[in-house]
mmCIF file of C-alpha atoms in Angstrom:
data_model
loop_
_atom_site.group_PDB
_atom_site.id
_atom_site.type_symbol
_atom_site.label_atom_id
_atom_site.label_comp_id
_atom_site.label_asym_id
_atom_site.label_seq_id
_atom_site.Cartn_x
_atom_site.Cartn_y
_atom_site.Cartn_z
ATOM 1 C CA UNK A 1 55.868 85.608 103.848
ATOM 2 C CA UNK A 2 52.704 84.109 104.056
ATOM 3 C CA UNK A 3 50.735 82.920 107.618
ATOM 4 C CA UNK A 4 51.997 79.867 109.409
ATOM 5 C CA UNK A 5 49.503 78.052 111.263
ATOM 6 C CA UNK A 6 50.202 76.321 114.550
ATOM 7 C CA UNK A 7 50.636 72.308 113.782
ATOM 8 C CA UNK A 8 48.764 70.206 116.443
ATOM 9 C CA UNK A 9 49.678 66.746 116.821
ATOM 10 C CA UNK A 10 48.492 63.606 117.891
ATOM 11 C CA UNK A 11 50.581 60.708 117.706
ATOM 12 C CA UNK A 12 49.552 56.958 115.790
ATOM 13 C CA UNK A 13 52.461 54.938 115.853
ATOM 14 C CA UNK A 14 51.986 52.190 113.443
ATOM 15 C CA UNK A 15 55.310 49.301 113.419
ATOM 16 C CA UNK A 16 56.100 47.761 110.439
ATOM 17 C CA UNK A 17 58.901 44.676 110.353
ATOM 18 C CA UNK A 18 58.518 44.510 106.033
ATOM 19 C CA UNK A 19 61.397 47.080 105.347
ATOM 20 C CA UNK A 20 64.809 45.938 103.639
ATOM 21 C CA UNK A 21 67.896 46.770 102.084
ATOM 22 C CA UNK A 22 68.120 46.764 98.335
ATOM 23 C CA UNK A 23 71.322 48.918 98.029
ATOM 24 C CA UNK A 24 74.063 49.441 100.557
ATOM 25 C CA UNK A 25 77.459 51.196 99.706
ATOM 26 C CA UNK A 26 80.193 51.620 101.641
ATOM 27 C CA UNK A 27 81.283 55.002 101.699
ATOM 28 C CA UNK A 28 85.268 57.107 101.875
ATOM 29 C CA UNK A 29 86.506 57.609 104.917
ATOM 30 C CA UNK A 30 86.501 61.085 103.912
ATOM 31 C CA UNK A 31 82.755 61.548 104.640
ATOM 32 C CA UNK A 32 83.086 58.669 107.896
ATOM 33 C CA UNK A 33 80.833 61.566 109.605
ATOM 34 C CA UNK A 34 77.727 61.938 106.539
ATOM 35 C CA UNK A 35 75.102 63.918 108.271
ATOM 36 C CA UNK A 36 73.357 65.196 105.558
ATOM 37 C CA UNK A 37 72.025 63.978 101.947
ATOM 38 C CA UNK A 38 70.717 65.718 98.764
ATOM 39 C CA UNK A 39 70.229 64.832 94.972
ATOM 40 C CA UNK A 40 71.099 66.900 92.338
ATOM 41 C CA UNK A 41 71.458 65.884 88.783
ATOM 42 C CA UNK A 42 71.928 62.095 89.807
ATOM 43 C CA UNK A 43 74.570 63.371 92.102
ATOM 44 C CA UNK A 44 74.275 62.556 95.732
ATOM 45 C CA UNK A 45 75.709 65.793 97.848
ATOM 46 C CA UNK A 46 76.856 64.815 101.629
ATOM 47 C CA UNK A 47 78.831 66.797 104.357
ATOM 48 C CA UNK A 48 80.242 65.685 107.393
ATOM 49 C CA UNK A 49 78.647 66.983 110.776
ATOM 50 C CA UNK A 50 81.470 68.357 112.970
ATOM 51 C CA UNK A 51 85.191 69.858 112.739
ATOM 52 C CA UNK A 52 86.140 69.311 109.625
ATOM 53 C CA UNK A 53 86.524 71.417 106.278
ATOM 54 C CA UNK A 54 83.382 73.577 105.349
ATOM 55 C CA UNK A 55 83.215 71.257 102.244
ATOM 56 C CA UNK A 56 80.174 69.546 100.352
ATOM 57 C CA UNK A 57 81.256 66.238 98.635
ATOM 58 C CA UNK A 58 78.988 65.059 95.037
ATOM 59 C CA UNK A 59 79.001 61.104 94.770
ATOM 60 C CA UNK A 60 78.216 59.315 91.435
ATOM 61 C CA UNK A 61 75.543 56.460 92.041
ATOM 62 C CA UNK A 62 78.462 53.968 93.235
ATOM 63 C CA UNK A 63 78.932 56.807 96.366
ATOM 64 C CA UNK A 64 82.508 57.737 94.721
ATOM 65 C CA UNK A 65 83.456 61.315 95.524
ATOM 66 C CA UNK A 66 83.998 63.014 92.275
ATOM 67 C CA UNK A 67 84.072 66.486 93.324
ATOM 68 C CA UNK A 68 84.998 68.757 96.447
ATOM 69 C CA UNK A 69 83.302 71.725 96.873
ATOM 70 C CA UNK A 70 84.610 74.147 99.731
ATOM 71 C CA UNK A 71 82.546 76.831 100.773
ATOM 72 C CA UNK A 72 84.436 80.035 101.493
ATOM 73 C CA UNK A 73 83.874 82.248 104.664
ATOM 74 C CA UNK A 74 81.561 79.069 105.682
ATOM 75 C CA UNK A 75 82.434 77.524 108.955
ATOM 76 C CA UNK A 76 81.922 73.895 110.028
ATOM 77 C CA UNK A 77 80.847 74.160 113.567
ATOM 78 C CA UNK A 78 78.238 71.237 113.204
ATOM 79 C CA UNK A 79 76.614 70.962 110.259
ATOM 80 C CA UNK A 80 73.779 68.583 110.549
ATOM 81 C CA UNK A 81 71.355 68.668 107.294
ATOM 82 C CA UNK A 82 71.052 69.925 104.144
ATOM 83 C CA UNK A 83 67.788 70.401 101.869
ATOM 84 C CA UNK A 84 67.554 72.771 98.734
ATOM 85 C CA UNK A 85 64.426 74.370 96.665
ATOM 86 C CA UNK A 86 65.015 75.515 92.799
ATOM 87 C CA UNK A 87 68.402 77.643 92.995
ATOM 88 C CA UNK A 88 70.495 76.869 96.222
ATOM 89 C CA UNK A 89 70.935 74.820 98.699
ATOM 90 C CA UNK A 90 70.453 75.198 102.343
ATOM 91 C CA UNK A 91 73.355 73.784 105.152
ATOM 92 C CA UNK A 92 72.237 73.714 108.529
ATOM 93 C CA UNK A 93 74.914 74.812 110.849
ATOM 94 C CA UNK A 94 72.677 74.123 113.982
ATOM 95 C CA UNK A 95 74.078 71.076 115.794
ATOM 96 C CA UNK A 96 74.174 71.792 119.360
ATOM 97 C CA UNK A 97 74.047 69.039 121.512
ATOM 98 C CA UNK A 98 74.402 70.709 125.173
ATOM 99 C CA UNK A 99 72.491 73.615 124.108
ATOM 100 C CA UNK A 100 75.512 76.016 124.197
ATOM 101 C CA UNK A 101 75.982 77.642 121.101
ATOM 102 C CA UNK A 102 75.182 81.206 119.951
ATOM 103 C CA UNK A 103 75.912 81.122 116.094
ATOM 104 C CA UNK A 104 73.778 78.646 115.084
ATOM 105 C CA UNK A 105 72.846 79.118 111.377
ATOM 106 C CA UNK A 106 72.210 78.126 107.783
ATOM 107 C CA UNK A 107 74.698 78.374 104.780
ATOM 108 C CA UNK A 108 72.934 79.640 101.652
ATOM 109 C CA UNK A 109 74.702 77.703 98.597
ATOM 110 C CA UNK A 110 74.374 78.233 94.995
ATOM 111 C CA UNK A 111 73.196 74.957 93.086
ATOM 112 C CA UNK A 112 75.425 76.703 90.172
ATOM 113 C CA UNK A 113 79.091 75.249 91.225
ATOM 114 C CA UNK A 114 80.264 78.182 89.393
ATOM 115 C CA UNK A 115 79.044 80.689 91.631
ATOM 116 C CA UNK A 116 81.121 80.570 94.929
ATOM 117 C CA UNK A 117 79.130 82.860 96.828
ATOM 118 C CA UNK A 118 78.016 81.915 100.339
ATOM 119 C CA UNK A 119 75.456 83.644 102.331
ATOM 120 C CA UNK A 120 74.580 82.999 106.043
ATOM 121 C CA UNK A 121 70.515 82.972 107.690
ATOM 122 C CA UNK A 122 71.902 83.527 110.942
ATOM 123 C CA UNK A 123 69.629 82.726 114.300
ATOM 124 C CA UNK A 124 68.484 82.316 117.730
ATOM 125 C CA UNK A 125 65.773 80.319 119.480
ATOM 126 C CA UNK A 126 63.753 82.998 121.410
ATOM 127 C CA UNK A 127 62.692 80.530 124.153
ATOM 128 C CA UNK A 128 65.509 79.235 125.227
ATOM 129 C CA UNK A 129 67.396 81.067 128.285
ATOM 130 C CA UNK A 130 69.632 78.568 129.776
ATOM 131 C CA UNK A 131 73.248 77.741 127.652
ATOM 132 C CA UNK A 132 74.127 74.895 129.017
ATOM 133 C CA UNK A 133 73.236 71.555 129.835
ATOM 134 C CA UNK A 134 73.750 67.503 129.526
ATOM 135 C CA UNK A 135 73.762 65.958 126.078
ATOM 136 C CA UNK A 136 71.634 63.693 127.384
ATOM 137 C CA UNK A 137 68.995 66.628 127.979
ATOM 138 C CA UNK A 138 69.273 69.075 125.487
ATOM 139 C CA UNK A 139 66.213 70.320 123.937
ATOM 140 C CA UNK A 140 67.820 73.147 121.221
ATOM 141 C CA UNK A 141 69.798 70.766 119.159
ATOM 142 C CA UNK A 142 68.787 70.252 115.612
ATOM 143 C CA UNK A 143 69.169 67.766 112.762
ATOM 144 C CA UNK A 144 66.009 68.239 110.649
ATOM 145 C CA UNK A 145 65.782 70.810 107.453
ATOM 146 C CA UNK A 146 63.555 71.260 104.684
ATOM 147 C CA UNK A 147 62.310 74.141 102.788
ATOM 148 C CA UNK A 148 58.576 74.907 101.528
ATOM 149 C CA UNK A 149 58.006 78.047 99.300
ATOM 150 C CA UNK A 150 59.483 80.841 100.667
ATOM 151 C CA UNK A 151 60.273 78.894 104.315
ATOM 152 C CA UNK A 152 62.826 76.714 105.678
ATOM 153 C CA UNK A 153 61.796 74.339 108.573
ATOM 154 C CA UNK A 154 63.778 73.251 111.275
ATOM 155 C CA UNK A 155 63.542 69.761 113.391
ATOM 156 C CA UNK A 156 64.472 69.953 117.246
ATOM 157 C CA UNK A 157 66.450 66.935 118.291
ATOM 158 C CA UNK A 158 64.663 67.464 121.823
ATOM 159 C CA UNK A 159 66.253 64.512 123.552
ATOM 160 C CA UNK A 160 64.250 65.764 126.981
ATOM 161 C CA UNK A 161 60.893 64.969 125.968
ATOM 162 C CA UNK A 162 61.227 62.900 122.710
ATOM 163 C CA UNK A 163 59.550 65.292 120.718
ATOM 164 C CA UNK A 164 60.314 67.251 117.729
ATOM 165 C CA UNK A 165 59.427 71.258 117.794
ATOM 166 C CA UNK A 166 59.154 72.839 114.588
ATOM 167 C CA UNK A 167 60.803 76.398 113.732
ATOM 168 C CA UNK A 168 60.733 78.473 110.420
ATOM 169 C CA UNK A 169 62.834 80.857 109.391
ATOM 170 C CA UNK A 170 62.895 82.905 105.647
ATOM 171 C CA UNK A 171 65.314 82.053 103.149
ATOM 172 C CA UNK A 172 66.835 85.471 103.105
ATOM 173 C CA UNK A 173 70.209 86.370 104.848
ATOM 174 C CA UNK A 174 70.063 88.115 107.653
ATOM 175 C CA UNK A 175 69.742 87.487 111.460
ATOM 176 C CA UNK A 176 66.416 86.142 112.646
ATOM 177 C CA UNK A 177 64.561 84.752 115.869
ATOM 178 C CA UNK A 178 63.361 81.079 114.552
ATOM 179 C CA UNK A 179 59.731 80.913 114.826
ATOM 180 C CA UNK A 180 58.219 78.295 116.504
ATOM 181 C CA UNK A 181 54.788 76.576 114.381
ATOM 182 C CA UNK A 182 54.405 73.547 116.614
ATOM 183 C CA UNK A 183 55.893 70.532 117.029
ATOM 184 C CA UNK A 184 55.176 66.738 116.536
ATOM 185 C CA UNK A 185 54.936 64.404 118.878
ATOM 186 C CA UNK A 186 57.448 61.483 117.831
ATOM 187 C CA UNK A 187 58.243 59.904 121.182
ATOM 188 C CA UNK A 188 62.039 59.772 119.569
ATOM 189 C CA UNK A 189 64.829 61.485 118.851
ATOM 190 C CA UNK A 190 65.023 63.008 115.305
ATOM 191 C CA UNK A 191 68.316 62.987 112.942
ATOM 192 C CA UNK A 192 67.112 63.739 109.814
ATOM 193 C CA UNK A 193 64.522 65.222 107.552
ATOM 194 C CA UNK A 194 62.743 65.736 103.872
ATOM 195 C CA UNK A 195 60.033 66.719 102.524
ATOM 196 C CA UNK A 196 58.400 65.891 99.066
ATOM 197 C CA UNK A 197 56.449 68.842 98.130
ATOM 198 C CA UNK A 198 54.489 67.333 95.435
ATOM 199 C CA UNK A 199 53.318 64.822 97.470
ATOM 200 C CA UNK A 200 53.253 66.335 100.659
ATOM 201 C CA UNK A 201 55.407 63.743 102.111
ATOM 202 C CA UNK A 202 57.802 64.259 105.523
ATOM 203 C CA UNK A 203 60.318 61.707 106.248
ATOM 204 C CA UNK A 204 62.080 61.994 109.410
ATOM 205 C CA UNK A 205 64.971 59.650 111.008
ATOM 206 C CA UNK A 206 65.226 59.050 114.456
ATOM 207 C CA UNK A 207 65.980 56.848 117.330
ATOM 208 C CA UNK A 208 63.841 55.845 120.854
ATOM 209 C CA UNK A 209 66.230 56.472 122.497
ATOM 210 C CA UNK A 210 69.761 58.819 123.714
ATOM 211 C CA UNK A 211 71.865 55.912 122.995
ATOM 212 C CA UNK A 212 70.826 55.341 119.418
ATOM 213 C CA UNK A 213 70.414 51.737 119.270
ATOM 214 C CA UNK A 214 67.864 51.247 117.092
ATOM 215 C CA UNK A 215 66.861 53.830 114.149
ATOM 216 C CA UNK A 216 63.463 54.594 112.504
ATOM 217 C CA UNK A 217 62.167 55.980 109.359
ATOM 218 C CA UNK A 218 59.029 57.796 110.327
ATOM 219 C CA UNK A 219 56.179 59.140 107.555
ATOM 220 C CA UNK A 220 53.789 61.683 107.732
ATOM 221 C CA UNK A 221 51.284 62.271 104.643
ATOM 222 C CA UNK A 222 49.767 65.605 104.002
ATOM 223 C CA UNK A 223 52.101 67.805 106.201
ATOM 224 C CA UNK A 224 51.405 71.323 105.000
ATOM 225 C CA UNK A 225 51.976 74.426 107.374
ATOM 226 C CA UNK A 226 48.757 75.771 106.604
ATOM 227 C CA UNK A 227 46.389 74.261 108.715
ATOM 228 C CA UNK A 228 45.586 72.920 112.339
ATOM 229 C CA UNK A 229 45.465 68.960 112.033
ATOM 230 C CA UNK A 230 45.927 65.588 113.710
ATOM 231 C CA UNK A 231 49.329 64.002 111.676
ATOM 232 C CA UNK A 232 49.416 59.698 111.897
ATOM 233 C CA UNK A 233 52.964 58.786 112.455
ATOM 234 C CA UNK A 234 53.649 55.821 111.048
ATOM 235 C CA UNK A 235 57.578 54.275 112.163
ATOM 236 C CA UNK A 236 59.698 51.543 110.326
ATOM 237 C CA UNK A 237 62.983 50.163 111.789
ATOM 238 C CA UNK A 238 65.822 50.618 109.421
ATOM 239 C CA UNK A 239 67.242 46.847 109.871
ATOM 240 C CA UNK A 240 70.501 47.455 109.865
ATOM 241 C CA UNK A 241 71.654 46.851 113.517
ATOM 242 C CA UNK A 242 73.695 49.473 116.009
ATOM 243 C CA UNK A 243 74.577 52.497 113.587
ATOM 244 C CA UNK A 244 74.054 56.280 113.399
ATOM 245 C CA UNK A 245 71.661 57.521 110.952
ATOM 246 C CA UNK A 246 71.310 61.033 110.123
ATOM 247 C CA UNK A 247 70.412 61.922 106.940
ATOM 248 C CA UNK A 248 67.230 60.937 104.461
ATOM 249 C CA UNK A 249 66.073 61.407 100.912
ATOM 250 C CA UNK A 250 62.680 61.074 99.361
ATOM 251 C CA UNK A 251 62.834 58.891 96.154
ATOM 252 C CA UNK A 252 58.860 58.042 96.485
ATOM 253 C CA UNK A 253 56.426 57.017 99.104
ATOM 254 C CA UNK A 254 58.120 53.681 100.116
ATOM 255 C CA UNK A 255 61.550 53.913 98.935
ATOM 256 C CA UNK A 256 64.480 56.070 100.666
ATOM 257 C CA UNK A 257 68.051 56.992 100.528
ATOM 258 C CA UNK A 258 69.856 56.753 104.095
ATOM 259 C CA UNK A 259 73.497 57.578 105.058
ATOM 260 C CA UNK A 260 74.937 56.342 108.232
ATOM 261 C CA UNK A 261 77.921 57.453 109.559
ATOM 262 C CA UNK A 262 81.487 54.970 110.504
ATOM 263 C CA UNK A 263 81.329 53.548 113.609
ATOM 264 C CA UNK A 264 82.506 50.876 115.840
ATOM 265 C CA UNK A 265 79.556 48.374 114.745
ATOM 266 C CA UNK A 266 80.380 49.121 110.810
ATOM 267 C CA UNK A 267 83.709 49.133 108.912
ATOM 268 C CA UNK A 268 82.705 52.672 106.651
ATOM 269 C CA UNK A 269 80.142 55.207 106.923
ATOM 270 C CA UNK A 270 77.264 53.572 104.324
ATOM 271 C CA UNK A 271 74.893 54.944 101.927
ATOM 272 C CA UNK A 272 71.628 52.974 101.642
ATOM 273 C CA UNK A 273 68.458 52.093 100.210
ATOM 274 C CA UNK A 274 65.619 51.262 101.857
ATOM 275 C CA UNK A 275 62.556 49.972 100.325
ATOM 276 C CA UNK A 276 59.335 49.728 103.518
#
């Protein structure tokens, strides 16, 4: 495993009130709790976050389910991301939003539907030492993955002090103490991640505040883990009123798939695309 370099941050927060819509599809109330979005052969791949079966579900480009795929031995504690390099895919099982759990982890999936076997990259923040706390204040939840090279990076949802702290872990299965390569100073709460490796590209969702009100696409060019640098954060509200957003996808520098989960301010959870 290569070096990671500590990421310094300074924060440019740049507005932008250009963004809109050009797709938005409602989605089955099977998947009313998306928190997670991938594309694989023109198929979309969403799970829900919480509870329910340890299932990934592939949408055609209407957002129609047209296959089930249950991962055995996985459990669905609170799965809250999902990212993938050139052979699997990566779950996060890592949602922990009063800071209480001790079997956080990452499912390991096949891209190959054929092959059913399920590993598990078990871990533990080392800094953390209290189990317990307020939603409200929770600093070791998490809704952000990606992978680069050999690496998969986790996003904090640190609701405390609006930041995001960055973790890696290797892609191997095992049980590991997440390492901590810096963080970002986003002055929100982040829900979701990607990462464009050609382009060097993070996407992050996120909202200002606990209550979620309003949500934000934020960009950062040339994010690399390789060297010490100043990253310009530049934010776009998603315009689509009071609803949860949690999961991104990359299409290219200004354009973006969404998902947003089925609340009281929308009839179905929604799959959309956003053009900034």
């Amino acid at each position: 495993m290569k070096k990671l370099f500590t990421i310094v941050t300074s924060l440019f927060l740049c507005a932008s009130y250009s963004q809109k819509l050009t797709k938005d599809i409602s989605l089955s109330k099977l998947i009313d709790e998306t928190s997670g979005l991938e594309i694989i052969d023109n198929q979309f791949i969403t799970h829900n976050d919480s509870g329910g079966d340890p299932k990934l579900y592939y949408l055609d480009k209407k957002g129609k389910i047209v296959f089930e795929r249950i991962l055995n031995g996985a459990k669905n504690n609170d799965w809250e991301d999902i990212t993938k390099d050139e052979e699997y895919l990566y779950v996060a099982n890592m949602g922990n939003n009063l800071d209480n759990r001790k079997n956080l982890s990452i499912f390991k999936v096949p891209i190959d539907i054929s092959n059913d076997q399920v590993e598990e990259i078990e871990f533990n923040y080392p800094e953390q030492v209290k189990f317990i706390t307020l939603e409200k204040s929770s600093q070791y939840d998490a809704e952000g993955l990606i992978a680069i090279d050999e690496n998969l990076i986790i996003f904090t949802k640190n609701k405390l002090k609006k930041i995001t702290e960055i973790y890696s872990l290797p892609k191997t299965a095992g049980k590991y103490e997440a390492k901590k390569i810096g963080s970002l100073n986003t002055q929100s709460i982040i829900t979701g991640a990607d990462y464009d490796s050609k382009t060097k590209l993070l996407a992050l969702t996120g909202s200002l505040s606990f209550k979620g009100d309003e949500y934000y696409i934020l960009k950062i060019e040339d994010f690399d883990l390789e060297s010490n640098k100043d990253y310009k954060i530049n934010m776009y509200e998603i315009p689509i009123g009071k609803t949860q957003v949690e999961a991104i996808k990359i299409i290219d520098s200004n354009t973006f798939w969404i998902t947003s989960e089925d609340e009281a301010s929308s009839t179905s959870a929604r799959l959309m695309k956003i053009k900034l």
